């Protein structure tokens, strides 16, 4: 049993050693691949000098560290690989967008695009009012307030866009547009292409988010209008049924009519009898 335990421990240590060696080999391969990426970036018409210098420094530092692999902790190897991957990703993104103009004309166009998205959000709110206005009179005739009913109906949660989310995205958009205005107020030449590209890519991300929010708001509005129509139809049907019930004649059973007739006849006979008795009483007095 003791011998089996020792064998299991050796097997576990061997697995750890092999995994460590795999990580070291993977890091070394990534460093040489990053060198090739540097060569591609350096040949661009507008090379990203800041990114190139940062990545060159990291490659040199990590290759030197690998000369003494026994001194490197396994966790440090993983951290080095992760850091290298982030730097590579930035450089790869820059190369991908290397043909972007990143000039005043492009940023002015991006600014117009952002303003148009803000206007679109505002127009959606106006459209809600415009769509509800023609329905107000119909709902009032049934004792309902169309605006209250619009917000009272409950679409599925997946279709509801929280107001806090809309505010958050709109605030981000405002903030990003202010940064673009500051860029345009100054000289773009004062900024590196890396900084300009970062701003451009940030705008792309926020514009995509805003467009998704606009689509979701529009879909929710359409769904609420459908639910609102259902509310109106149900209330209208209930109102008609109530009116028909009031207009229906009272149904009297035949036996009830006969009973009432007998009762009336009995009453008449009693009155005649009493009258006759009264006359006889008066004659007796005379």
mmCIF file of C-alpha atoms in Angstrom:
data_model
loop_
_atom_site.group_PDB
_atom_site.id
_atom_site.type_symbol
_atom_site.label_atom_id
_atom_site.label_comp_id
_atom_site.label_asym_id
_atom_site.label_seq_id
_atom_site.Cartn_x
_atom_site.Cartn_y
_atom_site.Cartn_z
ATOM 1 C CA UNK A 1 0.000 0.000 0.000
ATOM 2 C CA UNK A 2 2.815 2.365 0.910
ATOM 3 C CA UNK A 3 4.570 1.571 -2.334
ATOM 4 C CA UNK A 4 1.355 2.323 -4.281
ATOM 5 C CA UNK A 5 1.046 5.696 -2.552
ATOM 6 C CA UNK A 6 4.640 6.557 -3.503
ATOM 7 C CA UNK A 7 3.948 5.626 -7.114
ATOM 8 C CA UNK A 8 0.851 7.845 -7.158
ATOM 9 C CA UNK A 9 2.861 10.770 -5.758
ATOM 10 C CA UNK A 10 5.571 10.308 -8.378
ATOM 11 C CA UNK A 11 2.899 10.131 -11.067
ATOM 12 C CA UNK A 12 1.344 13.366 -9.839
ATOM 13 C CA UNK A 13 4.719 15.128 -9.715
ATOM 14 C CA UNK A 14 5.459 13.927 -13.229
ATOM 15 C CA UNK A 15 2.165 15.379 -14.472
ATOM 16 C CA UNK A 16 2.951 18.724 -12.843
ATOM 17 C CA UNK A 17 6.436 18.753 -14.369
ATOM 18 C CA UNK A 18 5.095 17.954 -17.834
ATOM 19 C CA UNK A 19 2.409 20.635 -17.575
ATOM 20 C CA UNK A 20 5.020 23.186 -16.494
ATOM 21 C CA UNK A 21 7.228 22.263 -19.437
ATOM 22 C CA UNK A 22 4.270 22.594 -21.800
ATOM 23 C CA UNK A 23 3.573 26.094 -20.497
ATOM 24 C CA UNK A 24 7.220 27.085 -20.969
ATOM 25 C CA UNK A 25 7.260 25.770 -24.534
ATOM 26 C CA UNK A 26 3.978 27.518 -25.297
ATOM 27 C CA UNK A 27 5.306 30.832 -23.961
ATOM 28 C CA UNK A 28 8.505 30.555 -25.988
ATOM 29 C CA UNK A 29 6.562 29.805 -29.188
ATOM 30 C CA UNK A 30 4.300 32.799 -28.542
ATOM 31 C CA UNK A 31 7.295 35.084 -28.063
ATOM 32 C CA UNK A 32 8.750 34.151 -31.462
ATOM 33 C CA UNK A 33 5.322 34.549 -33.075
ATOM 34 C CA UNK A 34 5.087 38.007 -31.513
ATOM 35 C CA UNK A 35 8.427 38.906 -33.101
ATOM 36 C CA UNK A 36 7.000 38.133 -36.528
ATOM 37 C CA UNK A 37 3.989 40.303 -35.714
ATOM 38 C CA UNK A 38 6.378 43.167 -34.889
ATOM 39 C CA UNK A 39 7.949 42.840 -38.315
ATOM 40 C CA UNK A 40 4.511 43.115 -39.970
ATOM 41 C CA UNK A 41 3.602 46.174 -37.900
ATOM 42 C CA UNK A 42 6.916 47.907 -38.620
ATOM 43 C CA UNK A 43 6.257 47.707 -42.369
ATOM 44 C CA UNK A 44 2.962 49.615 -42.163
ATOM 45 C CA UNK A 45 2.664 53.086 -43.675
ATOM 46 C CA UNK A 46 1.804 54.426 -40.234
ATOM 47 C CA UNK A 47 3.400 51.977 -37.780
ATOM 48 C CA UNK A 48 2.096 52.019 -34.189
ATOM 49 C CA UNK A 49 5.408 52.934 -32.591
ATOM 50 C CA UNK A 50 4.059 52.923 -29.021
ATOM 51 C CA UNK A 51 2.656 49.399 -29.325
ATOM 52 C CA UNK A 52 5.799 48.197 -31.080
ATOM 53 C CA UNK A 53 8.097 49.510 -28.352
ATOM 54 C CA UNK A 54 5.948 48.019 -25.584
ATOM 55 C CA UNK A 55 5.835 44.601 -27.223
ATOM 56 C CA UNK A 56 9.560 44.645 -28.060
ATOM 57 C CA UNK A 57 10.375 45.359 -24.424
ATOM 58 C CA UNK A 58 8.176 42.501 -23.175
ATOM 59 C CA UNK A 59 9.608 40.009 -25.684
ATOM 60 C CA UNK A 60 13.164 40.862 -24.704
ATOM 61 C CA UNK A 61 12.403 40.620 -20.974
ATOM 62 C CA UNK A 62 10.556 37.292 -21.240
ATOM 63 C CA UNK A 63 13.163 35.626 -23.465
ATOM 64 C CA UNK A 64 15.846 36.567 -20.993
ATOM 65 C CA UNK A 65 13.766 35.110 -18.153
ATOM 66 C CA UNK A 66 13.399 31.837 -20.042
ATOM 67 C CA UNK A 67 17.175 31.374 -19.962
ATOM 68 C CA UNK A 68 16.704 30.260 -16.340
ATOM 69 C CA UNK A 69 13.405 28.335 -16.432
ATOM 70 C CA UNK A 70 13.919 26.741 -13.013
ATOM 71 C CA UNK A 71 13.694 30.186 -11.413
ATOM 72 C CA UNK A 72 10.249 30.879 -12.873
ATOM 73 C CA UNK A 73 7.122 30.001 -10.915
ATOM 74 C CA UNK A 74 4.365 28.242 -12.820
ATOM 75 C CA UNK A 75 1.931 31.056 -11.970
ATOM 76 C CA UNK A 76 4.374 33.609 -13.400
ATOM 77 C CA UNK A 77 4.573 31.663 -16.659
ATOM 78 C CA UNK A 78 0.778 31.870 -17.000
ATOM 79 C CA UNK A 79 0.772 35.601 -16.186
ATOM 80 C CA UNK A 80 3.515 36.257 -18.752
ATOM 81 C CA UNK A 81 1.560 34.390 -21.426
ATOM 82 C CA UNK A 82 -1.612 36.330 -20.629
ATOM 83 C CA UNK A 83 0.157 39.702 -20.696
ATOM 84 C CA UNK A 84 1.851 38.858 -23.983
ATOM 85 C CA UNK A 85 -1.490 37.827 -25.515
ATOM 86 C CA UNK A 86 -3.063 41.187 -24.581
ATOM 87 C CA UNK A 87 -0.223 43.126 -26.209
ATOM 88 C CA UNK A 88 -0.406 40.965 -29.318
ATOM 89 C CA UNK A 89 -4.143 41.470 -29.574
ATOM 90 C CA UNK A 90 -3.740 45.246 -29.511
ATOM 91 C CA UNK A 91 -1.126 45.151 -32.248
ATOM 92 C CA UNK A 92 -3.202 42.764 -34.349
ATOM 93 C CA UNK A 93 -6.190 45.095 -34.032
ATOM 94 C CA UNK A 94 -4.091 48.052 -35.109
ATOM 95 C CA UNK A 95 -2.830 46.168 -38.168
ATOM 96 C CA UNK A 96 -6.415 45.196 -39.029
ATOM 97 C CA UNK A 97 -7.485 48.869 -39.036
ATOM 98 C CA UNK A 98 -4.248 50.238 -40.473
ATOM 99 C CA UNK A 99 -6.090 51.646 -43.509
ATOM 100 C CA UNK A 100 -8.397 53.825 -41.379
ATOM 101 C CA UNK A 101 -7.997 57.518 -42.182
ATOM 102 C CA UNK A 102 -8.417 58.640 -38.560
ATOM 103 C CA UNK A 103 -8.626 62.254 -39.730
ATOM 104 C CA UNK A 104 -10.967 65.181 -39.065
ATOM 105 C CA UNK A 105 -13.392 64.085 -41.768
ATOM 106 C CA UNK A 106 -13.775 60.593 -40.332
ATOM 107 C CA UNK A 107 -14.303 61.818 -36.766
ATOM 108 C CA UNK A 108 -16.793 64.455 -37.912
ATOM 109 C CA UNK A 109 -18.738 61.697 -39.617
ATOM 110 C CA UNK A 110 -18.603 59.579 -36.460
ATOM 111 C CA UNK A 111 -19.895 62.558 -34.473
ATOM 112 C CA UNK A 112 -22.847 62.981 -36.837
ATOM 113 C CA UNK A 113 -23.595 59.273 -36.508
ATOM 114 C CA UNK A 114 -23.671 59.566 -32.726
ATOM 115 C CA UNK A 115 -25.943 62.626 -32.809
ATOM 116 C CA UNK A 116 -28.283 60.757 -35.163
ATOM 117 C CA UNK A 117 -28.530 57.866 -32.689
ATOM 118 C CA UNK A 118 -29.411 60.261 -29.861
ATOM 119 C CA UNK A 119 -32.083 61.829 -32.053
ATOM 120 C CA UNK A 120 -33.434 58.380 -32.858
ATOM 121 C CA UNK A 121 -33.863 57.575 -29.157
ATOM 122 C CA UNK A 122 -35.713 60.861 -28.669
ATOM 123 C CA UNK A 123 -37.945 60.189 -31.692
ATOM 124 C CA UNK A 124 -38.935 56.792 -30.248
ATOM 125 C CA UNK A 125 -40.279 58.507 -27.125
ATOM 126 C CA UNK A 126 -42.212 60.948 -29.316
ATOM 127 C CA UNK A 127 -43.648 58.086 -31.340
ATOM 128 C CA UNK A 128 -44.978 56.449 -28.181
ATOM 129 C CA UNK A 129 -47.034 59.577 -27.473
ATOM 130 C CA UNK A 130 -48.170 59.807 -31.109
ATOM 131 C CA UNK A 131 -49.320 56.174 -31.122
ATOM 132 C CA UNK A 132 -51.260 56.508 -27.863
ATOM 133 C CA UNK A 133 -53.005 59.806 -28.656
ATOM 134 C CA UNK A 134 -55.552 58.369 -31.185
ATOM 135 C CA UNK A 135 -56.484 55.644 -28.697
ATOM 136 C CA UNK A 136 -57.231 57.988 -25.796
ATOM 137 C CA UNK A 137 -60.869 58.694 -26.687
ATOM 138 C CA UNK A 138 -61.755 55.015 -27.209
ATOM 139 C CA UNK A 139 -60.281 54.050 -23.855
ATOM 140 C CA UNK A 140 -61.950 56.972 -22.047
ATOM 141 C CA UNK A 141 -65.343 55.814 -23.372
ATOM 142 C CA UNK A 142 -64.775 52.623 -21.378
ATOM 143 C CA UNK A 143 -63.535 54.417 -18.278
ATOM 144 C CA UNK A 144 -59.849 53.681 -18.968
ATOM 145 C CA UNK A 145 -56.773 55.894 -19.200
ATOM 146 C CA UNK A 146 -54.722 54.773 -22.194
ATOM 147 C CA UNK A 147 -51.377 55.947 -20.782
ATOM 148 C CA UNK A 148 -51.926 54.195 -17.479
ATOM 149 C CA UNK A 149 -52.965 51.008 -19.245
ATOM 150 C CA UNK A 150 -49.913 51.198 -21.544
ATOM 151 C CA UNK A 151 -47.552 51.058 -18.595
ATOM 152 C CA UNK A 152 -49.751 48.612 -16.649
ATOM 153 C CA UNK A 153 -49.637 45.822 -19.235
ATOM 154 C CA UNK A 154 -46.877 43.294 -18.644
ATOM 155 C CA UNK A 155 -44.780 42.092 -21.604
ATOM 156 C CA UNK A 156 -42.417 39.140 -21.002
ATOM 157 C CA UNK A 157 -39.314 40.157 -19.049
ATOM 158 C CA UNK A 158 -37.163 39.315 -22.055
ATOM 159 C CA UNK A 159 -38.912 42.074 -24.017
ATOM 160 C CA UNK A 160 -38.738 44.760 -21.328
ATOM 161 C CA UNK A 161 -35.861 47.254 -21.532
ATOM 162 C CA UNK A 162 -35.070 48.621 -18.037
ATOM 163 C CA UNK A 163 -35.001 52.410 -17.974
ATOM 164 C CA UNK A 164 -31.758 52.273 -15.973
ATOM 165 C CA UNK A 165 -30.085 50.361 -18.819
ATOM 166 C CA UNK A 166 -31.209 52.926 -21.385
ATOM 167 C CA UNK A 167 -29.908 55.769 -19.201
ATOM 168 C CA UNK A 168 -26.573 54.011 -18.737
ATOM 169 C CA UNK A 169 -26.020 53.470 -22.468
ATOM 170 C CA UNK A 170 -27.107 57.012 -23.343
ATOM 171 C CA UNK A 171 -24.726 58.445 -20.722
ATOM 172 C CA UNK A 172 -21.867 56.423 -22.209
ATOM 173 C CA UNK A 173 -22.731 57.728 -25.636
ATOM 174 C CA UNK A 174 -22.821 61.340 -24.415
ATOM 175 C CA UNK A 175 -19.446 60.888 -22.711
ATOM 176 C CA UNK A 176 -17.832 59.378 -25.807
ATOM 177 C CA UNK A 177 -19.206 62.106 -28.066
ATOM 178 C CA UNK A 178 -17.795 64.778 -25.748
ATOM 179 C CA UNK A 179 -14.361 63.195 -26.136
ATOM 180 C CA UNK A 180 -14.691 63.305 -29.920
ATOM 181 C CA UNK A 181 -15.689 66.971 -29.777
ATOM 182 C CA UNK A 182 -12.574 67.681 -27.718
ATOM 183 C CA UNK A 183 -10.455 65.891 -30.322
ATOM 184 C CA UNK A 184 -11.980 67.944 -33.124
ATOM 185 C CA UNK A 185 -11.623 71.206 -31.188
ATOM 186 C CA UNK A 186 -7.871 70.618 -31.029
ATOM 187 C CA UNK A 187 -5.371 69.231 -33.507
ATOM 188 C CA UNK A 188 -5.569 65.524 -34.258
ATOM 189 C CA UNK A 189 -1.869 65.590 -35.034
ATOM 190 C CA UNK A 190 -1.272 66.036 -31.293
ATOM 191 C CA UNK A 191 -2.523 62.502 -30.719
ATOM 192 C CA UNK A 192 -0.869 59.241 -31.687
ATOM 193 C CA UNK A 193 -2.634 56.954 -34.153
ATOM 194 C CA UNK A 194 -2.992 54.436 -31.360
ATOM 195 C CA UNK A 195 -5.002 56.954 -29.299
ATOM 196 C CA UNK A 196 -7.137 57.950 -32.282
ATOM 197 C CA UNK A 197 -7.837 54.326 -33.131
ATOM 198 C CA UNK A 198 -8.818 53.600 -29.522
ATOM 199 C CA UNK A 199 -11.352 56.422 -29.677
ATOM 200 C CA UNK A 200 -12.706 55.196 -32.996
ATOM 201 C CA UNK A 201 -13.073 51.613 -31.769
ATOM 202 C CA UNK A 202 -14.726 52.766 -28.543
ATOM 203 C CA UNK A 203 -17.280 54.622 -30.639
ATOM 204 C CA UNK A 204 -17.931 51.544 -32.735
ATOM 205 C CA UNK A 205 -18.654 49.530 -29.596
ATOM 206 C CA UNK A 206 -20.985 52.089 -28.026
ATOM 207 C CA UNK A 207 -22.822 52.679 -31.329
ATOM 208 C CA UNK A 208 -23.500 48.954 -31.593
ATOM 209 C CA UNK A 209 -24.862 48.938 -28.025
ATOM 210 C CA UNK A 210 -27.121 51.922 -28.731
ATOM 211 C CA UNK A 211 -28.511 50.373 -31.916
ATOM 212 C CA UNK A 212 -29.353 47.186 -30.009
ATOM 213 C CA UNK A 213 -31.113 49.215 -27.302
ATOM 214 C CA UNK A 214 -33.096 51.129 -29.946
ATOM 215 C CA UNK A 215 -34.245 47.867 -31.539
ATOM 216 C CA UNK A 216 -35.257 46.468 -28.155
ATOM 217 C CA UNK A 217 -37.181 49.624 -27.187
ATOM 218 C CA UNK A 218 -39.023 49.568 -30.509
ATOM 219 C CA UNK A 219 -39.916 45.886 -30.100
ATOM 220 C CA UNK A 220 -41.177 46.466 -26.548
ATOM 221 C CA UNK A 221 -43.362 49.368 -27.693
ATOM 222 C CA UNK A 222 -44.973 47.260 -30.430
ATOM 223 C CA UNK A 223 -45.623 44.463 -27.942
ATOM 224 C CA UNK A 224 -47.233 46.853 -25.452
ATOM 225 C CA UNK A 225 -49.544 48.169 -28.183
ATOM 226 C CA UNK A 226 -50.707 44.612 -28.894
ATOM 227 C CA UNK A 227 -51.404 44.020 -25.208
ATOM 228 C CA UNK A 228 -53.168 47.370 -25.038
ATOM 229 C CA UNK A 229 -55.498 46.350 -27.878
ATOM 230 C CA UNK A 230 -56.323 43.146 -25.982
ATOM 231 C CA UNK A 231 -57.181 45.172 -22.874
ATOM 232 C CA UNK A 232 -59.509 47.385 -24.925
ATOM 233 C CA UNK A 233 -61.259 44.441 -26.603
ATOM 234 C CA UNK A 234 -61.833 42.619 -23.306
ATOM 235 C CA UNK A 235 -63.240 45.735 -21.628
ATOM 236 C CA UNK A 236 -65.458 46.475 -24.649
ATOM 237 C CA UNK A 237 -66.837 42.933 -24.616
ATOM 238 C CA UNK A 238 -67.525 43.118 -20.884
ATOM 239 C CA UNK A 239 -69.309 46.450 -21.374
ATOM 240 C CA UNK A 240 -71.556 45.078 -24.127
ATOM 241 C CA UNK A 241 -72.433 42.006 -22.073
ATOM 242 C CA UNK A 242 -73.392 44.225 -19.150
ATOM 243 C CA UNK A 243 -75.677 46.329 -21.385
ATOM 244 C CA UNK A 244 -77.366 43.244 -22.829
ATOM 245 C CA UNK A 245 -78.021 41.928 -19.336
ATOM 246 C CA UNK A 246 -79.734 45.163 -18.322
ATOM 247 C CA UNK A 247 -81.918 45.195 -21.472
ATOM 248 C CA UNK A 248 -83.165 41.590 -21.023
ATOM 249 C CA UNK A 249 -86.962 41.356 -19.950
ATOM 250 C CA UNK A 250 -87.778 39.768 -16.621
ATOM 251 C CA UNK A 251 -88.774 36.109 -17.150
ATOM 252 C CA UNK A 252 -91.878 35.285 -15.040
ATOM 253 C CA UNK A 253 -92.858 31.648 -14.640
ATOM 254 C CA UNK A 254 -96.478 30.642 -15.572
ATOM 255 C CA UNK A 255 -97.177 29.202 -12.151
ATOM 256 C CA UNK A 256 -96.065 32.496 -10.591
ATOM 257 C CA UNK A 257 -98.570 34.366 -12.776
ATOM 258 C CA UNK A 258 -101.399 31.959 -11.851
ATOM 259 C CA UNK A 259 -100.484 32.229 -8.189
ATOM 260 C CA UNK A 260 -100.525 36.011 -8.376
ATOM 261 C CA UNK A 261 -103.906 35.891 -10.109
ATOM 262 C CA UNK A 262 -105.380 33.622 -7.435
ATOM 263 C CA UNK A 263 -103.990 35.876 -4.777
ATOM 264 C CA UNK A 264 -105.623 38.881 -6.413
ATOM 265 C CA UNK A 265 -108.966 37.087 -6.708
ATOM 266 C CA UNK A 266 -108.845 36.013 -3.069
ATOM 267 C CA UNK A 267 -108.199 39.556 -2.008
ATOM 268 C CA UNK A 268 -111.122 40.834 -4.046
ATOM 269 C CA UNK A 269 -113.497 38.215 -2.530
ATOM 270 C CA UNK A 270 -112.373 39.137 0.988
ATOM 271 C CA UNK A 271 -113.106 42.815 0.319
ATOM 272 C CA UNK A 272 -116.579 42.030 -1.042
ATOM 273 C CA UNK A 273 -117.335 39.816 1.963
ATOM 274 C CA UNK A 274 -116.250 42.503 4.387
ATOM 275 C CA UNK A 275 -118.370 45.034 2.540
ATOM 276 C CA UNK A 276 -121.424 42.807 2.746
ATOM 277 C CA UNK A 277 -120.893 42.208 6.450
ATOM 278 C CA UNK A 278 -120.578 45.950 7.043
ATOM 279 C CA UNK A 279 -123.939 46.599 5.311
ATOM 280 C CA UNK A 280 -125.667 43.935 7.400
ATOM 281 C CA UNK A 281 -124.195 45.412 10.558
ATOM 282 C CA UNK A 282 -125.526 48.866 9.720
ATOM 283 C CA UNK A 283 -129.007 47.445 8.974
ATOM 284 C CA UNK A 284 -129.064 45.698 12.332
ATOM 285 C CA UNK A 285 -128.313 48.992 14.070
ATOM 286 C CA UNK A 286 -131.186 50.645 12.310
#
